[in-house]
Amino acid sequence: MALSTVNFTVLLVLTLASLCSGTSDPGVYLYPQFYQHSCPRAQDIVRSVVAKAVAKEARMAASLLRLHFHDCFVKGCDASLLLDSSGSIVSEKGSNPNKNSARGFEVIDEIKSALEKECPQTVSCADILALAARDSTVLAGGPNWEVPLGRRDSLGASLSGSNNAIPAPNNTLQTITTKFKRQGLDIVDLVALSGDHTIGLSRCTSFRQRLYKQTGNGVADSTLEEAYAWQLRSRCPRSGGDDNLFSLDRDSPTKFDNNYYKNIVAGKGLLNSDQVLLTKSLETMVLVKQYAENNELFFDHFAKSIVKMGNISPLTGAKGEIRKNCRKTN
C-alpha cells in the first residue's frame, strides 16, 4: 500500500486558516520547512531516536502518538503535557487521562538532548511531539505526511484542562463529539483520529464497566460480541487487575492498519468510545464501515486530520519559548 502524503499546498491552507482564526501571531504560520536553515538535520534526528525506541519496544509507537493527542487537546499543541510539577506549575501528567498511562517521556528527553547538541534552543518540544507522532505512525506501517512546524512551548500547564478536555474511554459519543468540536475538529476528524487505536494497549480499568455494569444489571454491554466479552473477563475481573493490559486492536496490535474498524464492525471494539462510533450515529457508522473496507481512505483521512489537530492553537512568533529541557520552563 503506497503511503498517503498530505502535500504542502493543503498544509499551507490549513495553517493560513489558523492564522485567520487568530490562533497564531499575525504573519506567522506553521510550515514543514521551518527548520530548514536553523536546524537542517532536526527531522532526521527525531526520526533516528524514534526508530531506535520503537525497535526496542513496538508499543512505544502508540505511546508517542498518544502524547501528541493529549498535548494538543489541552491548551493547544504547546508541549504543556511534558512539564513536570514545579513552583506554580501542576503537571498534566497526574490527570485522569495521563496518570499511570501516558508514557514515552524519556524518548522525548533523548530527542531533545540530541537536538540541543545539534542546534541549541532552536527546536521546540511541541514540534518534537508532532514529528515523533508522524514518525511513530510511519514506523508502524501507517501513512506519512509533512508536519507543519514552528510551534513554541508553553510556560504553563493545565491539570483541569487535561482532566476535562481529553475524550475518555467511557464518554458518550455526544460528549466525545463536543470535545472534538471545541478543538475545531469535525466528525470525520473524530472517526479518523480514533483510528490511532489500531496500535497500543489499554488497561482493564478503562473498559471494565462494559463487561459487568454497562446498564447496571451485571451483564456485558450488548454491543460487545459475546465470545470476545468472555475472553476479556478472563483477565479483567470485577475487581483487581486494574493495570492488566489488552490490545486495542486484537488482530494486529503493533501494525497501523484498518483492522481497528473491522473489529468495531464485528462488535469487538475494546473501549466504549470505540464501539459507539458504530452504534450511536449513522454519520459515524458510515465512516467506520468505509474505513473498514478501504484502508487507503482511512490513511488519507487520518493524515489530513492529524495535521489539522496539530494546528490547534499553536504558540508562534514571540509567544511562549523554546525550552532547553522539555520537562521545565527556562
Short mmCIF file of C-alpha atoms in Angstrom, two decimals:
data_model
loop_
_atom_site.label_atom_id
_atom_site.label_comp_id
_atom_site.label_asym_id
_atom_site.label_seq_id
_atom_site.Cartn_x
_atom_site.Cartn_y
_atom_site.Cartn_z
CA MET A 1 0.00 0.00 0.00
CA ALA A 2 1.51 3.34 -1.00
CA LEU A 3 1.88 5.89 1.78
CA SER A 4 -0.72 8.66 1.78
CA THR A 5 1.05 12.06 1.82
CA VAL A 6 -0.59 15.39 2.58
CA ASN A 7 1.02 17.86 0.22
CA PHE A 8 2.38 21.24 1.14
CA THR A 9 -0.47 23.12 -0.52
CA VAL A 10 -3.01 21.51 1.82
CA LEU A 11 -0.80 22.25 4.81
CA LEU A 12 -0.43 25.88 3.81
CA VAL A 13 -4.20 26.26 3.50
CA LEU A 14 -4.68 24.73 6.95
CA THR A 15 -2.05 26.87 8.61
CA LEU A 16 -3.26 30.05 6.94
CA ALA A 17 -6.76 29.16 8.11
CA SER A 18 -5.35 29.02 11.62
CA LEU A 19 -3.83 32.44 11.09
CA CYS A 20 -7.18 33.84 10.02
CA SER A 21 -8.84 32.39 13.11
CA GLY A 22 -6.41 34.22 15.36
CA THR A 23 -4.59 31.19 16.79
CA SER A 24 -1.16 32.48 15.72
CA ASP A 25 0.72 35.75 15.78
CA PRO A 26 0.00 37.98 12.75
CA GLY A 27 2.13 37.00 9.79
CA VAL A 28 3.34 33.77 11.42
CA TYR A 29 2.19 30.27 10.50
CA LEU A 30 3.41 26.70 10.63
CA TYR A 31 5.17 25.14 7.65
CA PRO A 32 7.26 21.99 7.10
CA GLN A 33 10.48 23.83 6.17
CA PHE A 34 10.62 25.89 9.37
CA TYR A 35 13.97 24.44 10.49
CA GLN A 36 15.48 24.13 7.01
CA HIS A 37 18.20 26.68 7.78
CA SER A 38 18.26 26.90 11.59
CA CYS A 39 18.48 23.13 12.19
CA PRO A 40 18.51 21.23 8.87
CA ARG A 41 19.06 17.81 10.50
CA ALA A 42 16.22 18.23 13.01
CA GLN A 43 13.78 15.82 11.38
CA ASP A 44 16.50 13.21 10.76
CA ILE A 45 17.48 13.33 14.44
CA VAL A 46 13.90 12.91 15.65
CA ARG A 47 13.33 10.05 13.22
CA SER A 48 16.52 8.28 14.30
CA VAL A 49 15.74 8.38 18.03
CA VAL A 50 12.13 7.33 17.50
CA ALA A 51 13.19 4.44 15.26
CA LYS A 52 15.59 3.19 17.93
CA ALA A 53 12.91 3.43 20.64
CA VAL A 54 10.27 1.62 18.58
CA ALA A 55 12.74 -1.09 17.56
CA LYS A 56 13.38 -1.67 21.26
CA GLU A 57 9.65 -1.69 22.15
CA ALA A 58 6.97 -1.74 19.45
CA ARG A 59 4.40 -0.31 21.88
CA MET A 60 6.37 2.94 22.03
CA ALA A 61 4.95 3.98 18.65
CA ALA A 62 1.46 4.14 20.14
CA SER A 63 2.72 5.88 23.27
CA LEU A 64 4.45 8.68 21.33
CA LEU A 65 1.44 9.15 19.05
CA ARG A 66 -0.82 9.41 22.10
CA LEU A 67 1.37 12.12 23.67
CA HIS A 68 0.73 14.39 20.66
CA PHE A 69 -3.06 13.90 21.02
CA HIS A 70 -3.09 14.51 24.75
CA ASP A 71 -0.93 17.60 24.34
CA CYS A 72 -2.99 19.23 21.57
CA PHE A 73 -6.35 18.76 23.32
CA VAL A 74 -5.14 20.83 26.30
CA LYS A 75 -4.23 24.46 25.64
CA GLY A 76 -3.31 23.59 22.06
CA CYS A 77 -0.17 21.90 20.72
CA ASP A 78 2.31 23.57 23.06
CA ALA A 79 4.09 20.73 24.92
CA SER A 80 2.29 21.64 28.16
CA LEU A 81 1.90 17.89 28.79
CA LEU A 82 5.67 17.46 29.09
CA LEU A 83 6.10 19.84 32.04
CA ASP A 84 6.77 18.31 35.45
CA SER A 85 5.27 19.89 38.56
CA SER A 86 7.41 22.73 39.93
CA GLY A 87 6.71 26.07 41.54
CA SER A 88 3.32 27.27 40.30
CA ILE A 89 3.08 24.50 37.68
CA VAL A 90 0.90 21.47 38.41
CA SER A 91 1.77 18.84 35.83
CA GLU A 92 -0.81 17.40 33.43
CA LYS A 93 0.91 14.05 33.88
CA GLY A 94 -1.16 13.49 37.02
CA SER A 95 -4.54 13.94 35.31
CA ASN A 96 -7.01 11.07 34.96
CA PRO A 97 -6.24 10.52 31.24
CA ASN A 98 -2.46 10.53 31.82
CA LYS A 99 -1.78 9.09 35.26
CA ASN A 100 -0.30 5.58 35.04
CA SER A 101 -0.83 5.54 31.27
CA ALA A 102 0.96 8.39 29.47
CA ARG A 103 4.48 7.22 28.62
CA GLY A 104 7.37 7.89 26.28
CA PHE A 105 8.66 10.96 28.11
CA GLU A 106 12.19 9.54 28.26
CA VAL A 107 12.22 9.19 24.47
CA ILE A 108 11.23 12.85 24.12
CA ASP A 109 14.03 13.72 26.56
CA GLU A 110 16.52 11.81 24.41
CA ILE A 111 15.35 13.59 21.25
CA LYS A 112 15.57 16.98 22.94
CA SER A 113 19.07 16.26 24.25
CA ALA A 114 20.28 15.31 20.78
CA LEU A 115 18.71 18.41 19.23
CA GLU A 116 20.19 20.70 21.88
CA LYS A 117 23.65 19.40 20.98
CA GLU A 118 22.97 19.90 17.26
CA CYS A 119 21.29 23.31 17.41
CA PRO A 120 20.78 24.74 20.93
CA GLN A 121 17.42 26.25 21.84
CA THR A 122 16.08 26.02 18.31
CA VAL A 123 13.62 23.13 18.02
CA SER A 124 10.58 23.28 20.31
CA CYS A 125 9.31 20.40 22.39
CA ALA A 126 5.89 20.91 20.80
CA ASP A 127 7.37 20.32 17.34
CA ILE A 128 9.24 17.26 18.66
CA LEU A 129 5.89 15.76 19.75
CA ALA A 130 4.36 16.41 16.32
CA LEU A 131 7.33 14.88 14.49
CA ALA A 132 7.57 11.89 16.82
CA ALA A 133 3.85 11.17 16.27
CA ARG A 134 4.33 11.15 12.49
CA ASP A 135 7.48 9.01 12.62
CA SER A 136 5.84 6.54 15.02
CA THR A 137 2.87 6.16 12.68
CA VAL A 138 5.09 5.53 9.67
CA LEU A 139 7.25 3.02 11.56
CA ALA A 140 4.10 1.09 12.49
CA GLY A 141 3.16 0.87 8.81
CA GLY A 142 0.80 3.84 8.70
CA PRO A 143 0.54 6.90 6.45
CA ASN A 144 3.19 9.57 6.01
CA TRP A 145 2.60 13.32 5.97
CA GLU A 146 4.53 16.56 6.03
CA VAL A 147 4.45 18.07 9.53
CA PRO A 148 3.89 21.83 9.71
CA LEU A 149 6.48 23.23 12.12
CA GLY A 150 7.20 26.42 14.03
CA ARG A 151 5.32 25.82 17.30
CA ARG A 152 6.75 27.22 20.51
CA ASP A 153 6.49 25.80 24.03
CA SER A 154 4.07 26.85 26.74
CA LEU A 155 5.08 28.49 30.01
CA GLY A 156 2.49 26.55 31.99
CA ALA A 157 0.24 23.51 32.18
CA SER A 158 -3.44 22.87 32.90
CA LEU A 159 -4.36 19.91 35.08
CA SER A 160 -8.06 20.78 34.93
CA GLY A 161 -7.87 21.15 31.15
CA SER A 162 -6.31 17.71 30.89
CA ASN A 163 -8.99 16.20 33.12
CA ASN A 164 -11.85 17.78 31.19
CA ALA A 165 -10.82 18.28 27.55
CA ILE A 166 -9.39 14.89 26.58
CA PRO A 167 -12.02 12.36 25.41
CA ALA A 168 -12.37 9.48 27.89
CA PRO A 169 -12.96 5.77 27.18
CA ASN A 170 -16.35 5.87 28.92
CA ASN A 171 -17.63 9.10 27.35
CA THR A 172 -20.81 9.07 25.31
CA LEU A 173 -20.50 9.79 21.60
CA GLN A 174 -22.19 13.15 22.17
CA THR A 175 -19.58 14.10 24.76
CA ILE A 176 -16.70 12.98 22.55
CA THR A 177 -18.15 14.90 19.60
CA THR A 178 -18.45 18.03 21.75
CA LYS A 179 -14.83 17.74 22.91
CA PHE A 180 -13.63 17.43 19.32
CA LYS A 181 -15.83 20.31 18.17
CA ARG A 182 -14.34 22.58 20.83
CA GLN A 183 -10.96 21.98 19.20
CA GLY A 184 -12.29 22.80 15.74
CA LEU A 185 -12.40 19.13 14.74
CA ASP A 186 -15.40 17.59 12.96
CA ILE A 187 -16.98 14.13 12.72
CA VAL A 188 -14.57 12.94 10.03
CA ASP A 189 -11.65 14.00 12.23
CA LEU A 190 -13.19 12.20 15.21
CA VAL A 191 -13.63 8.87 13.43
CA ALA A 192 -10.35 9.04 11.53
CA LEU A 193 -8.27 10.05 14.55
CA SER A 194 -9.91 7.35 16.68
CA GLY A 195 -8.07 5.02 14.31
CA ASP A 196 -4.90 5.64 16.30
CA HIS A 197 -6.31 2.83 18.47
CA THR A 198 -5.16 0.48 15.75
CA ILE A 199 -1.93 0.30 17.78
CA GLY A 200 -1.29 0.28 21.51
CA LEU A 201 -2.71 -1.14 24.70
CA SER A 202 -5.41 -0.24 27.21
CA ARG A 203 -5.81 -1.04 30.90
CA CYS A 204 -8.61 -3.19 32.30
CA THR A 205 -9.88 -0.24 34.33
CA SER A 206 -10.62 1.65 31.09
CA PHE A 207 -13.28 -0.78 29.88
CA ARG A 208 -14.33 -2.88 32.92
CA GLN A 209 -17.76 -1.26 33.04
CA ARG A 210 -18.53 -2.73 29.59
CA LEU A 211 -18.02 -6.22 30.97
CA TYR A 212 -20.06 -6.04 34.16
CA LYS A 213 -22.20 -2.94 34.61
CA GLN A 214 -22.83 -1.10 31.36
CA THR A 215 -26.55 -0.92 32.13
CA GLY A 216 -26.33 -1.66 35.83
CA ASN A 217 -27.59 -5.25 35.52
CA GLY A 218 -24.27 -7.04 35.89
CA VAL A 219 -24.11 -8.27 32.30
CA ALA A 220 -21.80 -7.27 29.50
CA ASP A 221 -22.57 -4.46 27.08
CA SER A 222 -24.96 -5.87 24.49
CA THR A 223 -22.93 -4.30 21.66
CA LEU A 224 -19.88 -6.36 22.70
CA GLU A 225 -19.53 -9.67 20.85
CA GLU A 226 -20.25 -12.40 23.42
CA ALA A 227 -17.19 -14.62 22.96
CA TYR A 228 -14.93 -11.56 23.00
CA ALA A 229 -16.59 -10.35 26.21
CA TRP A 230 -15.89 -13.68 27.92
CA GLN A 231 -12.30 -13.57 26.71
CA LEU A 232 -11.86 -10.11 28.21
CA ARG A 233 -13.50 -11.14 31.50
CA SER A 234 -10.91 -13.90 31.96
CA ARG A 235 -8.21 -11.26 32.53
CA CYS A 236 -10.29 -8.28 33.61
CA PRO A 237 -12.22 -9.35 36.74
CA ARG A 238 -14.89 -7.36 38.57
CA SER A 239 -12.25 -6.13 40.98
CA GLY A 240 -8.46 -6.16 40.86
CA GLY A 241 -6.26 -6.36 37.79
CA ASP A 242 -6.78 -2.67 37.02
CA ASP A 243 -3.46 -2.42 35.20
CA ASN A 244 -3.78 -5.63 33.18
CA LEU A 245 -3.12 -4.65 29.56
CA PHE A 246 -5.17 -5.50 26.46
CA SER A 247 -4.58 -4.77 22.78
CA LEU A 248 -6.83 -2.01 21.43
CA ASP A 249 -6.69 -3.85 18.11
CA ARG A 250 -6.90 -7.56 18.85
CA ASP A 251 -5.83 -8.63 15.34
CA SER A 252 -2.73 -6.52 14.60
CA PRO A 253 -1.86 -4.56 17.76
CA THR A 254 1.53 -3.25 16.54
CA LYS A 255 0.56 -2.56 12.92
CA PHE A 256 -1.12 0.67 11.87
CA ASP A 257 -3.99 -0.53 9.67
CA ASN A 258 -7.77 -0.56 9.37
CA ASN A 259 -8.33 -3.72 11.44
CA TYR A 260 -9.43 -1.42 14.26
CA TYR A 261 -12.53 -0.54 12.23
CA LYS A 262 -13.11 -4.14 11.14
CA ASN A 263 -13.14 -5.13 14.82
CA ILE A 264 -15.72 -2.44 15.62
CA VAL A 265 -17.98 -3.69 12.82
CA ALA A 266 -17.66 -7.20 14.32
CA GLY A 267 -18.63 -5.98 17.81
CA LYS A 268 -15.06 -6.27 19.06
CA GLY A 269 -14.16 -2.66 19.76
CA LEU A 270 -12.40 -2.70 23.12
CA LEU A 271 -13.44 0.66 24.56
CA ASN A 272 -16.93 2.08 24.81
CA SER A 273 -15.62 5.13 22.92
CA ASP A 274 -14.65 2.78 20.07
CA GLN A 275 -17.88 0.84 19.76
CA VAL A 276 -20.23 3.86 19.97
CA LEU A 277 -18.78 5.04 16.66
CA LEU A 278 -20.80 2.23 15.09
CA THR A 279 -23.89 2.12 17.29
CA LYS A 280 -24.82 5.68 18.23
CA SER A 281 -24.71 7.69 15.00
CA LEU A 282 -25.48 6.97 11.36
CA GLU A 283 -22.85 9.51 10.27
CA THR A 284 -20.04 7.89 12.28
CA MET A 285 -21.26 4.38 11.39
CA VAL A 286 -20.92 5.12 7.69
CA LEU A 287 -17.33 6.31 8.19
CA VAL A 288 -16.43 3.29 10.32
CA LYS A 289 -17.69 0.94 7.59
CA GLN A 290 -15.92 2.92 4.86
CA TYR A 291 -12.59 2.74 6.70
CA ALA A 292 -13.11 -0.95 7.45
CA GLU A 293 -13.45 -1.58 3.72
CA ASN A 294 -10.88 0.91 2.45
CA ASN A 295 -7.51 1.15 4.21
CA GLU A 296 -6.24 3.80 1.77
CA LEU A 297 -9.19 6.07 2.55
CA PHE A 298 -8.52 5.69 6.28
CA PHE A 299 -4.84 6.57 5.80
CA ASP A 300 -5.72 9.62 3.72
CA HIS A 301 -8.28 10.94 6.21
CA PHE A 302 -6.06 10.19 9.22
CA ALA A 303 -3.11 12.10 7.74
CA LYS A 304 -5.25 15.14 6.95
CA SER A 305 -6.98 15.09 10.34
CA ILE A 306 -3.79 14.80 12.38
CA VAL A 307 -2.30 17.77 10.53
CA LYS A 308 -5.48 19.67 11.37
CA MET A 309 -5.24 18.59 15.01
CA GLY A 310 -1.57 19.58 15.14
CA ASN A 311 -2.61 23.09 14.20
CA ILE A 312 -4.77 23.65 17.30
CA SER A 313 -3.80 26.99 18.91
CA PRO A 314 -0.02 26.83 18.37
CA LEU A 315 2.19 29.36 20.11
CA THR A 316 4.22 31.17 17.45
CA GLY A 317 6.30 34.27 16.97
CA ALA A 318 7.13 35.83 20.34
CA LYS A 319 4.66 33.70 22.33
CA GLY A 320 5.94 31.01 24.68
CA GLU A 321 9.55 29.91 24.46
CA ILE A 322 11.87 27.21 23.15
CA ARG A 323 12.57 25.07 26.20
CA LYS A 324 16.08 23.74 26.82
CA ASN A 325 14.55 20.88 28.79
CA CYS A 326 11.07 19.69 27.85
CA ARG A 327 10.21 18.95 31.50
CA LYS A 328 10.64 22.52 32.76
CA THR A 329 10.43 26.11 31.60
CA ASN A 330 13.60 28.07 31.05
#
